[in-house]
Coordinates of C-alpha atoms in Angstrom, one line a residue:
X211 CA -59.9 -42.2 38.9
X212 CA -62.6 -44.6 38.1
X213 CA -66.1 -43.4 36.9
X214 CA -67.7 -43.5 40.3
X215 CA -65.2 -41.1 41.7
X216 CA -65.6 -38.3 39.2
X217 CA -66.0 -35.2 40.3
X218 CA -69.4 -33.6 39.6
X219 CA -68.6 -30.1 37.8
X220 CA -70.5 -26.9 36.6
X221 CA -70.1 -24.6 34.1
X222 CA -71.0 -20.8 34.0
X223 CA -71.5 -19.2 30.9
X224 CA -72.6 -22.2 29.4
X225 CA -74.3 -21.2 26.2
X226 CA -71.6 -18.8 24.7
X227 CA -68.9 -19.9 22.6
X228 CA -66.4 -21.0 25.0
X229 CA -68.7 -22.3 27.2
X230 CA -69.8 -24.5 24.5
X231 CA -66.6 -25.8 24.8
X232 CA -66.5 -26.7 28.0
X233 CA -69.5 -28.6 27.6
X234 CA -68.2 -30.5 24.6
X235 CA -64.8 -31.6 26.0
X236 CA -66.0 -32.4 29.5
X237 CA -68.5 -35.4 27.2
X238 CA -66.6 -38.4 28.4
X239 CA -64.0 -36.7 30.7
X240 CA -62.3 -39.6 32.8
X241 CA -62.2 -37.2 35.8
X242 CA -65.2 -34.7 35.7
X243 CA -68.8 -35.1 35.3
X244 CA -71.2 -32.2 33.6
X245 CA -73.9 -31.9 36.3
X246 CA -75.3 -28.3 35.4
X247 CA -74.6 -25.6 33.0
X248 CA -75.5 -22.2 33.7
X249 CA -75.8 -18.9 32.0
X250 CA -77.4 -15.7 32.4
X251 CA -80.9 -14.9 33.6
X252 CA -82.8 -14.6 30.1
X253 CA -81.4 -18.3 29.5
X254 CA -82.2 -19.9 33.1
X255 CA -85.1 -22.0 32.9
X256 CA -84.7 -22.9 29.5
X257 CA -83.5 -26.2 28.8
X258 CA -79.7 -26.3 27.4
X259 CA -80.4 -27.0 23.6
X260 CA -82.8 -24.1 23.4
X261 CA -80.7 -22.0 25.3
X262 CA -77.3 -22.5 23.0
X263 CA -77.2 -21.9 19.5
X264 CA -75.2 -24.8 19.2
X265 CA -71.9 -24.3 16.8
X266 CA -69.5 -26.9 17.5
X267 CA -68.6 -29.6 15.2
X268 CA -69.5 -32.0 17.8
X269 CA -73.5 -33.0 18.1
X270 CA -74.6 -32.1 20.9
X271 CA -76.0 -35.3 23.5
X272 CA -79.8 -35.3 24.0
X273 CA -78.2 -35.8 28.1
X274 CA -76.3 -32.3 28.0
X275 CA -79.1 -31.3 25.7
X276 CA -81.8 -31.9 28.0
X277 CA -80.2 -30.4 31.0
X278 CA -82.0 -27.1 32.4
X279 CA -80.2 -24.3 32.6
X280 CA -79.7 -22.5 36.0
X281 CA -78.6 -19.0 37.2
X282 CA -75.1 -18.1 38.0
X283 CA -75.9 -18.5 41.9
X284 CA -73.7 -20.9 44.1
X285 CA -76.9 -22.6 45.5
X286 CA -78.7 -23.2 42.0
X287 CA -75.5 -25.5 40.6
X288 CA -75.6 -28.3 42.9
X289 CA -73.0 -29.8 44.8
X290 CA -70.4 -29.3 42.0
X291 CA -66.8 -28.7 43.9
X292 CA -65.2 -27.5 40.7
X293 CA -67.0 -24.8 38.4
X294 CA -65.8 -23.8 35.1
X295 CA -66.0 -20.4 34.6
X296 CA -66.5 -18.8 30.7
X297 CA -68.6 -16.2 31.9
X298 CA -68.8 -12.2 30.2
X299 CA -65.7 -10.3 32.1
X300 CA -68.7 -7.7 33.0
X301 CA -70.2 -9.8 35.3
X302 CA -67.5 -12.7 36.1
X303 CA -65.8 -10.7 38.6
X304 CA -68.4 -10.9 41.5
X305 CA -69.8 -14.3 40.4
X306 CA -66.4 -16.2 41.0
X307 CA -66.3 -14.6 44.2
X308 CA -69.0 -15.2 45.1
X309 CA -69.0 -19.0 44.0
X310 CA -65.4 -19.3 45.9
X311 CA -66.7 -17.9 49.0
X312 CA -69.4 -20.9 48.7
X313 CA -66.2 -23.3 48.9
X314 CA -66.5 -24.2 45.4
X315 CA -63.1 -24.0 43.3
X316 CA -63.3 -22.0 40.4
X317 CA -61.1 -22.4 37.3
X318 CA -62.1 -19.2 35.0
X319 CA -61.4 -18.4 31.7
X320 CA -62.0 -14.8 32.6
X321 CA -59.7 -11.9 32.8
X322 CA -61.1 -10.3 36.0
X323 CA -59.2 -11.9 38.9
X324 CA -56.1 -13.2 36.5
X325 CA -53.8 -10.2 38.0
X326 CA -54.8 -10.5 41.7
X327 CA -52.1 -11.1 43.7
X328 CA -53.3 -14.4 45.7
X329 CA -54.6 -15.7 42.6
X330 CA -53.0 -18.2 40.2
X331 CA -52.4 -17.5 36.4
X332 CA -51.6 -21.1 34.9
X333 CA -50.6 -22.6 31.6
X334 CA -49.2 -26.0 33.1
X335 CA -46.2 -26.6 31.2
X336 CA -45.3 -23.3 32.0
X337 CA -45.6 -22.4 35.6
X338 CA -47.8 -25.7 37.4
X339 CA -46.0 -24.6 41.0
X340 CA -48.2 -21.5 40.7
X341 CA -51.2 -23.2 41.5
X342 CA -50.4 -23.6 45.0
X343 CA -50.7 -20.0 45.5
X344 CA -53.9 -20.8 46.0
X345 CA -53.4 -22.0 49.5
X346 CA -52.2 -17.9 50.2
X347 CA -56.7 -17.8 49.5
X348 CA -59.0 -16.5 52.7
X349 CA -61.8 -18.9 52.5
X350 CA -63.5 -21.7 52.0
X351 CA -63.1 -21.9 48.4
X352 CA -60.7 -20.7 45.6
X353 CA -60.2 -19.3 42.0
X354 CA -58.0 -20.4 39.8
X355 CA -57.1 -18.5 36.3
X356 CA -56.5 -19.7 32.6
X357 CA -54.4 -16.9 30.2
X358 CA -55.6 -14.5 27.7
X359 CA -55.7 -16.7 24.6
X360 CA -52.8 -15.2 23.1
X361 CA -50.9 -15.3 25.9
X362 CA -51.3 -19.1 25.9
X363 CA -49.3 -19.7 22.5
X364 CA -46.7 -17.2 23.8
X365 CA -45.5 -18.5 26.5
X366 CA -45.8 -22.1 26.0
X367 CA -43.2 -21.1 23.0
X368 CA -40.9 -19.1 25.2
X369 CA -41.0 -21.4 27.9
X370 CA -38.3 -23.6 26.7
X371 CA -36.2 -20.5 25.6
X372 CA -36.2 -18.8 29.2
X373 CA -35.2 -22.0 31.2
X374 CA -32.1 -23.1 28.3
X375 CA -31.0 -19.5 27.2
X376 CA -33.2 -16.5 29.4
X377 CA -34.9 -14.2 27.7
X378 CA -34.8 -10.4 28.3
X379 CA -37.5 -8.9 25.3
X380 CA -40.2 -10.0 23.3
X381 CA -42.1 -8.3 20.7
X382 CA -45.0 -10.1 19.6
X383 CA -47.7 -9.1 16.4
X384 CA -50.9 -11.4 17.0
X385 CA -53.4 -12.0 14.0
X386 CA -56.6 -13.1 16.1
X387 CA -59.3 -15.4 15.2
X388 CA -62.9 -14.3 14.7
X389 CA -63.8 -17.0 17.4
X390 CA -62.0 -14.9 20.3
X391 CA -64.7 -12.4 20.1
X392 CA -67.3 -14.7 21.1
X393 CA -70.8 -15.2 20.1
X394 CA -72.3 -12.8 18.0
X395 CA -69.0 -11.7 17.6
X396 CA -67.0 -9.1 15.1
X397 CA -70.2 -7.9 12.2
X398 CA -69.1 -9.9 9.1
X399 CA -69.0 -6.8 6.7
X400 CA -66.3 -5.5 9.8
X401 CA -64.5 -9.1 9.0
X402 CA -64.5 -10.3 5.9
X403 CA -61.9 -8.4 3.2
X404 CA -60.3 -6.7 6.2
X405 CA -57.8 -6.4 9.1
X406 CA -59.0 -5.4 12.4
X407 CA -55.4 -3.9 14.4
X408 CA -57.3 -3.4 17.4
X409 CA -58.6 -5.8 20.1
X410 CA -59.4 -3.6 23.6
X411 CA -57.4 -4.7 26.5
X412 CA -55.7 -7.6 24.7
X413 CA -52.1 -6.0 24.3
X414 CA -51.9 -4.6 27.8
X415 CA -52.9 -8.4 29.3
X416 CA -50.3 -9.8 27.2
X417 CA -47.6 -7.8 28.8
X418 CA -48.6 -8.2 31.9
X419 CA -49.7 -11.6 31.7
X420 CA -47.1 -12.9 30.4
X421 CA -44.6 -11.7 33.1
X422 CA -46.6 -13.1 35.8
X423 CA -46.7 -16.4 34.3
X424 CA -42.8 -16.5 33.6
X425 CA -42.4 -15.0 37.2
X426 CA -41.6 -17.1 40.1
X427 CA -43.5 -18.3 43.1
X428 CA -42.2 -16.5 46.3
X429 CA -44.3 -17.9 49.2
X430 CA -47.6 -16.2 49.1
X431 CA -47.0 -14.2 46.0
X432 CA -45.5 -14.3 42.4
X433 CA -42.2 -12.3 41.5
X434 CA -42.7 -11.2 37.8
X435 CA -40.0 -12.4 35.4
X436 CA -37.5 -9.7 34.1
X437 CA -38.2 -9.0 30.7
X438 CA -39.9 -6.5 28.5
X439 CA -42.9 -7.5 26.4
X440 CA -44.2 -5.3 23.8
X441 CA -47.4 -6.8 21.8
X442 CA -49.6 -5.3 18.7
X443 CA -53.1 -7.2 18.2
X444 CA -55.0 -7.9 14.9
X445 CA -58.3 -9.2 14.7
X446 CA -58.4 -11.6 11.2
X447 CA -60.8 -13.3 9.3
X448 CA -59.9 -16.9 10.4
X449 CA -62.2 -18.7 12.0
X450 CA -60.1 -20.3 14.8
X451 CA -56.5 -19.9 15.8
X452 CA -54.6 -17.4 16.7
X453 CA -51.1 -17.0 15.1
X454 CA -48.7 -14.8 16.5
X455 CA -45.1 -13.1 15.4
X456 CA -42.6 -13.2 17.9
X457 CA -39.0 -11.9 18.2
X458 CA -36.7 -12.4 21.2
X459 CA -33.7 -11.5 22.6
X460 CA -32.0 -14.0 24.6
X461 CA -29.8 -13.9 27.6
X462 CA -27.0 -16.0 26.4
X463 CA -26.6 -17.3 22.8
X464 CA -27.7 -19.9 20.6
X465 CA -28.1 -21.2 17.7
X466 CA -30.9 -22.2 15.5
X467 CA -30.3 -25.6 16.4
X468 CA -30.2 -24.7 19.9
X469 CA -33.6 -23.2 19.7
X470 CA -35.3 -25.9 17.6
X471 CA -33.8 -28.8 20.2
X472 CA -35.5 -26.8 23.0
X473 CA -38.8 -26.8 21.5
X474 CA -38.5 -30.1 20.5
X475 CA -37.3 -32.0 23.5
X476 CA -39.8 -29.3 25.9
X477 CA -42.0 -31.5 27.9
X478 CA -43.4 -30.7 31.4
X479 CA -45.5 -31.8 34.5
X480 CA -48.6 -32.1 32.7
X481 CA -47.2 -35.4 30.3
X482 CA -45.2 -36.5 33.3
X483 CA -48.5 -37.1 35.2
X484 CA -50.2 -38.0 31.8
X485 CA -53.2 -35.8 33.1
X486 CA -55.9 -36.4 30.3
X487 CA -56.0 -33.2 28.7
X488 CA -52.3 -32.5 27.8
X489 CA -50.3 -33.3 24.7
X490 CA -47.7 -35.9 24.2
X491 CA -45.9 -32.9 22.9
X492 CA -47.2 -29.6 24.3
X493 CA -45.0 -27.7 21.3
X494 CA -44.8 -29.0 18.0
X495 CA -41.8 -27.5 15.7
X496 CA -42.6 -27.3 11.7
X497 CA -39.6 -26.8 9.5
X498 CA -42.0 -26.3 6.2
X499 CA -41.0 -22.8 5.1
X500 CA -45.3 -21.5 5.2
X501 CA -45.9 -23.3 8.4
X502 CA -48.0 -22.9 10.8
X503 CA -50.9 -22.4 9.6
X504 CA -54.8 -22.0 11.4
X505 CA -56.1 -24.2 9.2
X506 CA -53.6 -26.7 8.9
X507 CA -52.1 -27.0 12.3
X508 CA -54.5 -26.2 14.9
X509 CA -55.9 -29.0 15.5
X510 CA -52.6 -30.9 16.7
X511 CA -52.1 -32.6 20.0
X512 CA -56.1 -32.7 19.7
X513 CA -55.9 -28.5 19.8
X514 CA -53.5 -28.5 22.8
X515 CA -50.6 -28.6 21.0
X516 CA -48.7 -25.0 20.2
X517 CA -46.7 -25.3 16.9
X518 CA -43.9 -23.1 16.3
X519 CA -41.7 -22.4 12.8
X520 CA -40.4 -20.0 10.7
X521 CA -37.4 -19.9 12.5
X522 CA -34.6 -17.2 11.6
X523 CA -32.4 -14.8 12.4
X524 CA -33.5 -11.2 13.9
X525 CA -31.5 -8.0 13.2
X526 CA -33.3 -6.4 15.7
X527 CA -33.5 -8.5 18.3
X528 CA -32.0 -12.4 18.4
X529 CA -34.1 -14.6 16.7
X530 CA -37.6 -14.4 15.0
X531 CA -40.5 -17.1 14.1
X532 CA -44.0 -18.0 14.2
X533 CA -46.2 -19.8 16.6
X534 CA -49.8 -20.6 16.4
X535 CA -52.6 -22.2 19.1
X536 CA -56.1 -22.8 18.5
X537 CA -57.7 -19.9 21.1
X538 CA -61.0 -21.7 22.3
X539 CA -59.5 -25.0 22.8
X540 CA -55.6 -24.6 24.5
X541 CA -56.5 -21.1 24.8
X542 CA -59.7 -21.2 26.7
X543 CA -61.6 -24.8 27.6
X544 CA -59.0 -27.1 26.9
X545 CA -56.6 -25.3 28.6
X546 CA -58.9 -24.6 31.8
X547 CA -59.6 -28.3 31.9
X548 CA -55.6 -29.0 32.2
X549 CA -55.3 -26.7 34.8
X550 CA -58.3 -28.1 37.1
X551 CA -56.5 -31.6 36.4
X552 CA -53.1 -30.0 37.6
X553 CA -55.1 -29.2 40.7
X554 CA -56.7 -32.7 41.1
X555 CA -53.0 -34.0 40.9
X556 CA -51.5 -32.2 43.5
X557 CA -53.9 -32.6 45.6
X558 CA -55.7 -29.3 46.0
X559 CA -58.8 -30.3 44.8
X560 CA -60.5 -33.6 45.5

């Protein structure tokens, strides 16, 4: 896809924190163009740099910069085809309706449409034939869905364990960066010196999410995979990266070798195609005996890369480890990015 072919995109939510995201990763895309950002009404008018308290490591471009902000309305974006969505779940519900029913295709990072029966729930490695559920969509347009954050990590980890060995349980504790609570965010006297063991919602979508995602495509809509999930959220005082304790019990046996050869030799449609966003390896197994770790590992694969270690023995369930993903990249922009490539690839957008 050469320059002159990209395909002009917008993005909603634009000046919160995963919106600020978006905005840096699509700087350069080889397949998408920033043509408008958008946020709420108190920000429309303004232009971007005023709008956005800036906090990503990245300087912002005096182009993106300069760029005015508009309201979340189909006919204020342009004639953007593909709109990101990292709006507020309070209003994204009716907005990515209403932007779908526009005939724009909407890939949202928000949680409002991600159980809806004719809609998508995507991690690319994981399930990429789910994305032509979308065709099952009345109108014009479509919506896409990315994964709790969380959710992300989880099942790119079990991924490789339910096609070798089958999985019937997971339990999974998750210690939760301060960065999945957005912009202000969790009060720092809340944060620092402290433990947070409740995140509202985020263990219920977990359950279900994962389920969906493992579940298989069945015409016009998804048969969930046939295993219990039972999750506890923490909220923690790292910055970015959520890392999460997971225990399984497996359908046939294996050994830790087995386990560690599945995450190691796990690659998927996403590298096939070598769409732009995805890893070289999507899962990145650490033998170290303290690894992973949010501030040493991630960042790898670019922050699209889950890593996974601490493998043992379970004597409650099979087997036991760690796996960690950084939550605004893989588990929010970056990973929304892959899945509108996954849709550029087989052909459902253009």
């Amino acid at each position: 896809m050469t320059d002159r072919k990209r395909i002009p995109v917008a993005v909603l939510g634009a000046t919160g924190s995963v919106g600020q995201r978006f905005v840096e990763l699509l700087l350069g895309h080889p397949w998408f163009e920033l043509r408008a950002v958008a946020a709420s009404d108190r920000s429309a008018g303004r232009a971007y740099r005023e709008a956005a308290r800036w906090l990503q490591a990245a300087p912002l471009s005096p182009e993106i910069g300069g760029l005015p902000v508009r309201p979340c309305e189909p006919g204020a974006v342009g004639d953007c085809p593909l709109v990101f969505s990292a709006l507020d779940s309070s209003v994204a519900g009716e907005v990515e309706k209403a932007f779908a029913a526009a005939g724009r295709v909407v890939v949202s990072n928000s949680k409002n449409h991600r159980m809806d029966p004719d809609v998508p729930l995507v991690v690319p490695e994981v399930n990429p034939d789910h994305v032509e559920l979308v065709r099952a969509q009345p109108g014009p347009g479509a919506i896409l869905t990315n994964p709790n954050c969380s959710t992300i990590g989880l099942v790119l980890a079990l991924k490789p364990l339910a096609d070798a060995f089958g999985i019937e349980s997971v339990n999974v504790v998750t210690m939760q960066a301060l960065s999945g609570a957005g912009i202000p965010g969790v009060p720092s006297l809340s944060a620092l010196d402290n433990v947070i063991p409740f995140i509202a919602g985020e263990e219920e979508k977990i359950e279900n999410e994962t389920r969906k995602i493992l579940g298989r495509l069945d015409g016009a809509r998804i048969a969930p995979a046939d295993v219990t999930v039972s999750a506890a959220c923490n909220r923690v005082s790292v910055i970015d990266g959520h890392l999460e304790c997971v225990s399984v019990k497996l359908r046939k046996k294996a050994s830790a070798g087995d386990l560690e050869s599945a995450w190691r030799d796990f690659s998927a449609e996403p590298q096939a195609r070598k769409l732009p966003s995805a890893p070289a390896a999507p899962i990145v197994f650490l033998r170290e005996d303290d690894a992973p770790q949010p501030r040493l590992h991630r960042d790898l694969g670019g922050g699209m890369a889950a890593s996974v270690g601490r493998l043992r023995p379970c004597p409650l369930l099979d087997w036991k480890f760690v796996t960690l993903s950084h939550n605004t990249i893989r588990g929010a922009a970056g990973g929304s990015l892959l899945l509108a490539e996954l849709a550029v690839a087989r052909g459902l957008l253009k």
